[in-house]
Tab-separated table of C-alpha atoms in Angstrom:
chain	number	residue	atom	x	y	z
D	1	MET	CA	6.888	-71.053	-65.455
D	2	ALA	CA	7.758	-68.176	-63.175
D	3	SER	CA	11.250	-66.887	-63.362
D	4	HIS	CA	13.262	-66.523	-60.161
D	5	ARG	CA	15.542	-63.511	-59.983
D	6	ARG	CA	18.027	-62.745	-57.273
D	7	PRO	CA	17.109	-59.572	-55.321
D	8	LYS	CA	19.197	-56.634	-56.266
D	9	GLN	CA	21.922	-56.047	-53.700
D	10	PRO	CA	22.609	-52.490	-52.521
D	11	SER	CA	25.711	-50.999	-53.942
D	12	ARG	CA	28.767	-50.763	-51.780
D	13	ALA	CA	28.657	-46.978	-52.021
D	14	ARG	CA	25.065	-46.876	-50.744
D	15	VAL	CA	25.892	-49.138	-47.833
D	16	THR	CA	28.795	-46.912	-46.919
D	17	VAL	CA	26.620	-43.743	-46.974
D	18	LEU	CA	23.898	-45.325	-44.836
D	19	THR	CA	26.392	-46.665	-42.349
D	20	THR	CA	28.139	-43.325	-42.077
D	21	ALA	CA	24.803	-41.467	-41.542
D	22	ALA	CA	23.729	-43.924	-38.859
D	23	ALA	CA	27.042	-43.606	-37.084
D	24	ALA	CA	26.846	-39.825	-37.221
D	25	ALA	CA	23.322	-39.883	-35.781
D	26	VAL	CA	24.432	-42.129	-32.925
D	27	ALA	CA	27.447	-39.908	-32.277
D	28	PHE	CA	25.291	-36.732	-32.276
D	29	SER	CA	22.810	-38.284	-29.860
D	30	SER	CA	25.656	-39.358	-27.634
D	31	GLN	CA	27.190	-35.883	-27.724
D	32	ALA	CA	23.831	-34.230	-26.973
D	33	ALA	CA	23.281	-36.558	-24.062
D	34	ASN	CA	26.730	-35.834	-22.726
D	35	ALA	CA	26.378	-32.073	-23.306
D	36	ALA	CA	23.012	-31.715	-21.619
D	37	PRO	CA	24.279	-31.884	-18.045
D	38	SER	CA	27.062	-29.382	-18.748
D	39	GLU	CA	24.506	-26.827	-20.044
D	40	LYS	CA	23.003	-26.507	-16.569
D	41	PRO	CA	24.664	-23.484	-14.927
D	42	SER	CA	26.613	-23.999	-11.749
D	43	LYS	CA	25.468	-22.699	-8.372
D	44	ASP	CA	27.898	-19.783	-8.607
D	45	GLU	CA	26.772	-18.917	-12.145
D	46	VAL	CA	23.138	-18.941	-11.045
D	47	LYS	CA	24.012	-16.774	-8.040
D	48	ALA	CA	25.789	-14.235	-10.267
D	49	LYS	CA	22.814	-14.021	-12.646
D	50	VAL	CA	20.323	-13.803	-9.773
D	51	ASP	CA	22.351	-11.077	-8.061
D	52	LYS	CA	22.344	-9.088	-11.299
D	53	LEU	CA	18.574	-9.441	-11.635
D	54	TYR	CA	18.097	-8.393	-8.016
D	55	GLU	CA	20.267	-5.323	-8.609
D	56	GLU	CA	18.156	-4.382	-11.636
D	57	ALA	CA	14.993	-5.005	-9.604
D	58	GLU	CA	16.266	-2.700	-6.872
D	59	GLN	CA	16.998	0.026	-9.418
D	60	ALA	CA	13.424	-0.278	-10.659
D	61	THR	CA	12.180	-0.392	-7.062
D	62	GLU	CA	13.700	2.994	-6.231
D	63	LYS	CA	12.057	4.477	-9.336
D	64	TYR	CA	8.807	2.815	-8.261
D	65	ASN	CA	9.197	4.353	-4.796
D	66	GLY	CA	9.751	7.782	-6.343
D	67	ALA	CA	6.633	7.473	-8.514
D	68	LYS	CA	4.603	6.256	-5.548
D	69	GLU	CA	5.797	9.157	-3.394
D	70	LYS	CA	4.943	11.611	-6.176
D	71	GLN	CA	1.494	10.071	-6.535
D	72	GLU	CA	0.774	10.448	-2.823
D	73	LYS	CA	2.000	14.053	-2.869
D	74	LEU	CA	-0.166	14.910	-5.891
D	75	GLN	CA	-3.201	13.317	-4.294
D	76	LYS	CA	-2.758	15.473	-1.194
D	77	GLU	CA	-2.242	18.630	-3.266
D	78	ILE	CA	-5.302	17.903	-5.405
D	79	SER	CA	-7.398	17.246	-2.302
D	80	THR	CA	-6.276	20.578	-0.806
D	81	ILE	CA	-7.066	22.480	-4.009
D	82	GLN	CA	-10.463	20.838	-4.295
D	83	ASP	CA	-11.255	21.795	-0.690
D	84	ASN	CA	-10.172	25.378	-1.442
D	85	VAL	CA	-12.368	25.457	-4.546
D	86	ALA	CA	-15.362	24.199	-2.570
D	87	ARG	CA	-14.859	26.847	0.117
D	88	GLY	CA	-14.270	29.529	-2.511
D	89	GLN	CA	-17.468	28.593	-4.301
D	90	GLU	CA	-19.395	28.947	-1.055
D	91	GLU	CA	-17.903	32.407	-0.509
D	92	LEU	CA	-18.741	33.387	-4.078
D	93	ASN	CA	-22.320	32.185	-3.644
D	94	GLU	CA	-22.651	34.257	-0.467
D	95	LEU	CA	-21.347	37.356	-2.259
D	96	ARG	CA	-23.773	36.810	-5.108
D	97	ASP	CA	-26.631	36.212	-2.692
D	98	SER	CA	-25.952	39.525	-0.965
D	99	LEU	CA	-25.979	41.340	-4.308
D	100	GLY	CA	-29.111	39.448	-5.279
D	101	LEU	CA	-30.911	40.713	-2.180
D	102	ALA	CA	-29.935	44.242	-3.135
D	103	ALA	CA	-31.298	43.692	-6.641
D	104	ALA	CA	-34.598	42.368	-5.293
D	105	SER	CA	-34.971	45.351	-2.972
D	106	GLN	CA	-34.293	47.869	-5.734
D	107	TYR	CA	-36.611	46.060	-8.126
D	108	ARG	CA	-39.469	46.419	-5.634
D	109	THR	CA	-38.833	50.188	-5.360
D	110	GLY	CA	-38.641	50.474	-9.126
D	111	SER	CA	-35.089	51.787	-9.218
D	112	ILE	CA	-32.301	49.412	-10.231
D	113	ASP	CA	-29.091	51.346	-9.837
D	114	PRO	CA	-25.943	50.779	-11.911
D	115	SER	CA	-24.439	48.378	-9.341
D	116	VAL	CA	-27.329	45.985	-9.782
D	117	GLN	CA	-27.260	46.403	-13.555
D	118	LEU	CA	-23.599	45.499	-13.284
D	119	PHE	CA	-24.408	42.351	-11.316
D	120	LEU	CA	-27.028	41.310	-13.855
D	121	SER	CA	-24.789	42.113	-16.813
D	122	ALA	CA	-23.666	39.281	-19.090
D	123	ASN	CA	-20.112	40.578	-18.761
D	124	PRO	CA	-19.681	42.364	-15.414
D	125	GLU	CA	-15.959	42.860	-15.929
D	126	ASP	CA	-16.429	44.883	-19.098
D	127	TYR	CA	-19.182	46.840	-17.444
D	128	LEU	CA	-17.036	47.571	-14.419
D	129	ASP	CA	-14.259	48.888	-16.610
D	130	LYS	CA	-16.425	51.794	-17.684
D	131	ALA	CA	-15.360	54.833	-15.708
D	132	SER	CA	-18.810	56.414	-15.950
D	133	THR	CA	-20.288	53.417	-14.133
D	134	LEU	CA	-17.669	53.531	-11.400
D	135	ASP	CA	-18.513	57.181	-10.832
D	136	GLN	CA	-22.128	56.273	-10.178
D	137	LEU	CA	-21.382	53.477	-7.659
D	138	SER	CA	-20.759	53.851	-3.985
D	139	SER	CA	-17.397	52.688	-2.669
D	140	GLN	CA	-19.161	49.859	-0.797
D	141	GLN	CA	-20.853	48.647	-3.970
D	142	VAL	CA	-17.605	48.793	-5.940
D	143	GLU	CA	-15.826	46.806	-3.231
D	144	ALA	CA	-18.533	44.119	-3.209
D	145	LEU	CA	-18.407	43.709	-6.973
D	146	LYS	CA	-14.617	43.572	-7.034
D	147	LYS	CA	-14.737	40.819	-4.423
D	148	VAL	CA	-17.025	38.807	-6.675
D	149	GLN	CA	-14.675	39.235	-9.617
D	150	GLU	CA	-11.564	38.415	-7.579
D	151	LYS	CA	-13.191	35.281	-6.208
D	152	GLN	CA	-14.171	34.216	-9.714
D	153	ARG	CA	-10.572	34.633	-10.906
D	154	GLU	CA	-9.212	32.670	-7.913
D	155	LEU	CA	-11.594	29.810	-8.539
D	156	ALA	CA	-10.709	29.706	-12.243
D	157	GLN	CA	-6.978	29.540	-11.420
D	158	GLU	CA	-7.454	26.840	-8.786
D	159	ARG	CA	-9.611	24.746	-11.095
D	160	ALA	CA	-6.967	25.039	-13.845
D	161	GLU	CA	-4.243	24.029	-11.369
D	162	ALA	CA	-6.298	21.051	-10.208
D	163	SER	CA	-6.842	20.009	-13.831
D	164	GLU	CA	-3.074	20.055	-14.555
D	165	LYS	CA	-2.288	18.107	-11.397
D	166	LEU	CA	-4.902	15.499	-12.284
D	167	LYS	CA	-3.176	15.010	-15.648
D	168	ASP	CA	0.171	14.676	-13.863
D	169	LEU	CA	-1.382	12.186	-11.460
D	170	ALA	CA	-2.667	10.060	-14.338
D	171	SER	CA	0.774	9.898	-15.988
D	172	THR	CA	2.408	9.162	-12.621
D	173	ARG	CA	0.031	6.257	-12.056
D	174	THR	CA	0.934	4.909	-15.492
D	175	GLU	CA	4.637	5.158	-14.649
D	176	LEU	CA	4.007	3.472	-11.298
D	177	GLY	CA	2.306	0.557	-13.019
D	178	LYS	CA	5.191	0.146	-15.475
D	179	LYS	CA	7.812	0.174	-12.710
D	180	LYS	CA	5.836	-2.316	-10.658
D	181	LYS	CA	5.593	-4.625	-13.670
D	182	GLU	CA	9.341	-4.235	-14.320
D	183	VAL	CA	10.211	-5.119	-10.713
D	184	GLN	CA	7.922	-8.125	-10.733
D	185	GLY	CA	9.405	-9.310	-14.035
D	186	LYS	CA	12.961	-9.159	-12.701
D	187	LEU	CA	11.989	-10.969	-9.513
D	188	SER	CA	10.129	-13.641	-11.480
D	189	SER	CA	13.178	-14.253	-13.686
D	190	ALA	CA	15.406	-14.501	-10.619
D	191	GLN	CA	13.062	-17.002	-8.990
D	192	LYS	CA	13.038	-19.171	-12.123
D	193	LEU	CA	16.835	-19.272	-12.026
D	194	LEU	CA	16.836	-20.169	-8.337
D	195	ASN	CA	14.374	-22.964	-9.037
D	196	THR	CA	16.991	-24.630	-11.249
D	197	LEU	CA	19.157	-25.225	-8.166
D	198	SER	CA	18.890	-28.343	-6.094
D	199	ALA	CA	17.809	-28.192	-2.472
D	200	ALA	CA	21.407	-28.776	-1.425
D	201	GLU	CA	22.666	-25.907	-3.587
D	202	LYS	CA	20.003	-23.543	-2.191
D	203	ALA	CA	20.956	-24.551	1.343
D	204	ALA	CA	24.631	-23.919	0.565
D	205	LEU	CA	23.866	-20.395	-0.709
D	206	ALA	CA	21.800	-19.613	2.388
D	207	ALA	CA	24.570	-20.899	4.642
D	208	GLU	CA	27.125	-18.688	2.876
D	209	GLN	CA	24.935	-15.627	3.401
D	210	ASN	CA	24.363	-16.437	7.071
D	211	ARG	CA	28.080	-16.900	7.715
D	212	ALA	CA	28.880	-13.605	5.998
D	213	SER	CA	26.219	-11.762	8.014
D	214	ARG	CA	27.432	-13.194	11.334
D	215	THR	CA	31.018	-12.237	10.485
D	216	SER	CA	29.942	-8.698	9.589
D	217	GLU	CA	27.965	-8.355	12.819
D	218	ARG	CA	30.950	-9.498	14.873
D	219	ASP	CA	33.271	-7.083	13.067
D	220	ALA	CA	30.840	-4.203	13.556
D	221	LEU	CA	30.220	-4.854	17.239
D	222	THR	CA	33.940	-5.090	17.993
D	223	ALA	CA	34.823	-1.947	16.019
D	224	ASP	CA	36.138	1.128	17.767
D	225	VAL	CA	34.174	3.699	15.752
D	226	PRO	CA	32.677	6.889	17.201
D	227	PRO	CA	28.887	7.034	17.141
D	228	GLY	CA	27.137	9.790	15.247
D	229	SER	CA	24.851	12.362	16.803
D	230	GLY	CA	22.166	11.338	19.252
D	231	ARG	CA	19.670	11.071	16.420
D	232	ALA	CA	22.055	9.035	14.254
D	233	ALA	CA	22.621	6.693	17.181
D	234	ALA	CA	18.857	6.398	17.686
D	235	ALA	CA	18.336	5.651	13.990
D	236	PHE	CA	21.010	2.959	14.111
D	237	ALA	CA	19.493	1.422	17.254
D	238	PHE	CA	16.152	1.224	15.456
D	239	ALA	CA	17.792	-0.506	12.474
D	240	GLN	CA	19.358	-3.023	14.860
D	241	SER	CA	15.926	-3.763	16.278
D	242	GLN	CA	14.711	-4.643	12.765
D	243	LEU	CA	17.405	-7.258	12.055
D	244	GLY	CA	15.928	-10.394	10.544
D	245	LYS	CA	12.871	-8.749	8.974
D	246	PRO	CA	12.406	-9.581	5.276
D	247	TYR	CA	13.125	-7.407	2.273
D	248	VAL	CA	9.977	-6.507	0.303
D	249	TYR	CA	10.145	-3.953	-2.503
D	250	GLY	CA	8.255	-0.757	-1.735
D	251	ALA	CA	7.973	-1.593	1.981
D	252	THR	CA	8.705	0.864	4.803
D	253	GLY	CA	8.005	-1.346	7.837
D	254	MET	CA	7.212	-2.423	10.340
D	255	SER	CA	7.071	-6.034	9.164
D	256	SER	CA	9.273	-5.646	6.057
D	257	TYR	CA	11.490	-3.123	4.265
D	258	ASP	CA	13.333	-2.224	1.117
D	259	CYS	CA	16.682	-0.421	1.421
D	260	SER	CA	15.476	3.190	1.543
D	261	GLY	CA	12.355	2.132	3.411
D	262	LEU	CA	14.552	0.949	6.277
D	263	THR	CA	16.725	4.080	6.404
D	264	SER	CA	13.793	6.509	6.169
D	265	ARG	CA	11.885	4.629	8.893
D	266	ALA	CA	15.003	4.465	11.099
D	267	TYR	CA	15.490	8.222	11.007
D	268	ALA	CA	11.753	8.830	11.428
D	269	ALA	CA	11.980	6.757	14.612
D	270	ALA	CA	14.780	9.121	15.709
D	271	GLY	CA	12.576	12.157	15.061
D	272	VAL	CA	14.082	13.152	11.705
D	273	GLN	CA	12.117	13.123	8.454
D	274	ILE	CA	14.299	12.263	5.454
D	275	PRO	CA	13.127	11.620	1.862
D	276	ARG	CA	11.725	8.254	0.855
D	277	THR	CA	14.059	7.253	-1.995
D	278	SER	CA	17.779	6.530	-1.820
D	279	GLU	CA	18.677	9.151	-4.433
D	280	ALA	CA	16.705	11.844	-2.599
D	281	GLN	CA	18.259	10.824	0.722
D	282	THR	CA	21.675	11.887	-0.573
D	283	GLY	CA	20.595	15.475	0.064
D	284	ALA	CA	19.634	14.866	3.694
D	285	GLY	CA	22.916	16.068	5.177
D	286	THR	CA	26.657	16.528	4.749
D	287	LYS	CA	28.431	14.241	2.274
D	288	ILE	CA	31.428	12.211	3.504
D	289	TYR	CA	33.641	10.615	0.872
D	290	SER	CA	36.135	8.753	3.077
D	291	VAL	CA	35.112	5.519	4.799
D	292	SER	CA	37.551	6.325	7.609
D	293	GLN	CA	35.517	9.466	8.415
D	294	LEU	CA	32.182	7.675	8.695
D	295	LYS	CA	30.405	7.381	12.041
D	296	VAL	CA	27.856	4.843	13.219
D	297	GLY	CA	24.418	5.788	11.920
D	298	ASP	CA	25.614	7.698	8.839
D	299	LEU	CA	23.778	6.898	5.612
D	300	VAL	CA	25.979	5.085	3.087
D	301	PHE	CA	25.258	4.957	-0.656
D	302	PHE	CA	26.327	2.465	-3.317
D	303	PHE	CA	26.338	2.127	-7.129
D	304	ASN	CA	26.794	4.951	-9.619
D	305	ASP	CA	23.075	5.679	-9.758
D	306	LEU	CA	22.829	5.652	-5.925
D	307	HIS	CA	20.058	3.063	-5.898
D	308	HIS	CA	21.181	1.377	-2.684
D	309	VAL	CA	21.518	2.799	0.839
D	310	GLY	CA	22.220	1.461	4.321
D	311	LEU	CA	23.353	2.638	7.761
D	312	TYR	CA	27.022	2.553	8.680
D	313	ALA	CA	27.750	0.081	11.488
D	314	GLY	CA	31.517	0.553	11.876
D	315	ASN	CA	34.641	-1.260	10.646
D	316	GLY	CA	33.482	-1.285	7.018
D	317	GLN	CA	30.138	-2.912	7.858
D	318	ILE	CA	26.572	-1.703	7.354
D	319	ILE	CA	23.051	-2.643	8.379
D	320	HIS	CA	20.743	-2.705	5.377
D	321	ALA	CA	17.857	-4.423	3.620
D	322	PRO	CA	19.773	-6.023	0.730
D	323	ARG	CA	17.279	-7.462	-1.777
D	324	THR	CA	14.416	-9.892	-2.299
D	325	GLY	CA	15.018	-13.225	-0.612
D	326	THR	CA	17.098	-11.716	2.194
D	327	VAL	CA	16.452	-10.016	5.522
D	328	VAL	CA	17.679	-6.874	7.250
D	329	ARG	CA	21.230	-7.794	8.233
D	330	TYR	CA	24.824	-6.751	8.744
D	331	GLU	CA	27.031	-6.912	5.668
D	332	SER	CA	30.513	-5.859	4.637
D	333	MET	CA	30.667	-2.881	2.297
D	334	ASP	CA	33.031	-4.948	0.140
D	335	THR	CA	30.297	-7.457	-0.709
D	336	ILE	CA	27.446	-5.123	-1.645
D	337	GLY	CA	28.072	-5.681	-5.352
D	338	GLY	CA	28.557	-2.039	-6.265
D	339	PRO	CA	31.052	0.680	-5.346
D	340	PHE	CA	30.686	2.827	-2.230
D	341	MET	CA	29.966	6.356	-3.459
D	342	PHE	CA	29.807	8.434	-0.260
D	343	GLY	CA	28.158	8.712	3.123
D	344	VAL	CA	25.741	11.345	4.392
D	345	ARG	CA	25.675	12.636	7.962
D	346	VAL	CA	22.069	13.629	8.583
């Protein structure tokens, strides 16, 4: 006969532990669910982070522009040297040919004089250094041989210079690639942040920017500020004609610009060549440290490292290409995001 035992009941202590653990799990889940929405940054927080990334991207952009400009300069210099080497080699060949004809003529007559021996020598320079040989050569022969030696030295120097510049070009291209990757990384991070915003939040940010730009344009156009020189006025007029065109890093127009691309193209349109990068543009004229002394068309620089530049528009406003996602526009100097450092009158 089977025995019937009552199932063992869990102890009160065990029940209490299990109940407490279950309650804690429910509470944690509830807290996590409630906390999740608050972890999403606000529109203003996203804007602040995006603005910081755009500033860092612009810093990298100006370094990218500098490396690109250096690369183009080196390529031109190398091309010039290579052309000079090619021409020099032709001249050297002609000089050698003329001496070769002399050698052939003397060989046929059975008398190879010291000048031809010198030409055929394994080391003409050592041979030429011998005073006894010089005494036996005519002045015309000495001059011809010296021309050969001088041309050889020139070609050796130019080839060495070209070799060094090619090394510099290779390192510059490496730097250019790194800066391009850095810019693209910053812009990608900024875009990911912007993608966390709702359509309504994105529209609100765009509306804020448009209102600020319209206000700045109105303030600039109603300002009583003296224009700069004729060329400064022409540069400013060009910048006005580019309003609304998008910011693209590394661009110099005509369909898009970055900050220094706009200012360099504006002054080029006025007949003045200024450097490509914002930092280099600081040396394009006379520095002006007081905003009250600025004139329309003056270059204006911002941030301690001078990575941003625009054109003064009057009444504390500028025309500039701000950053990715924006267009060439008017903006108050107070909202650039970095301190005004000085202006430059080109």
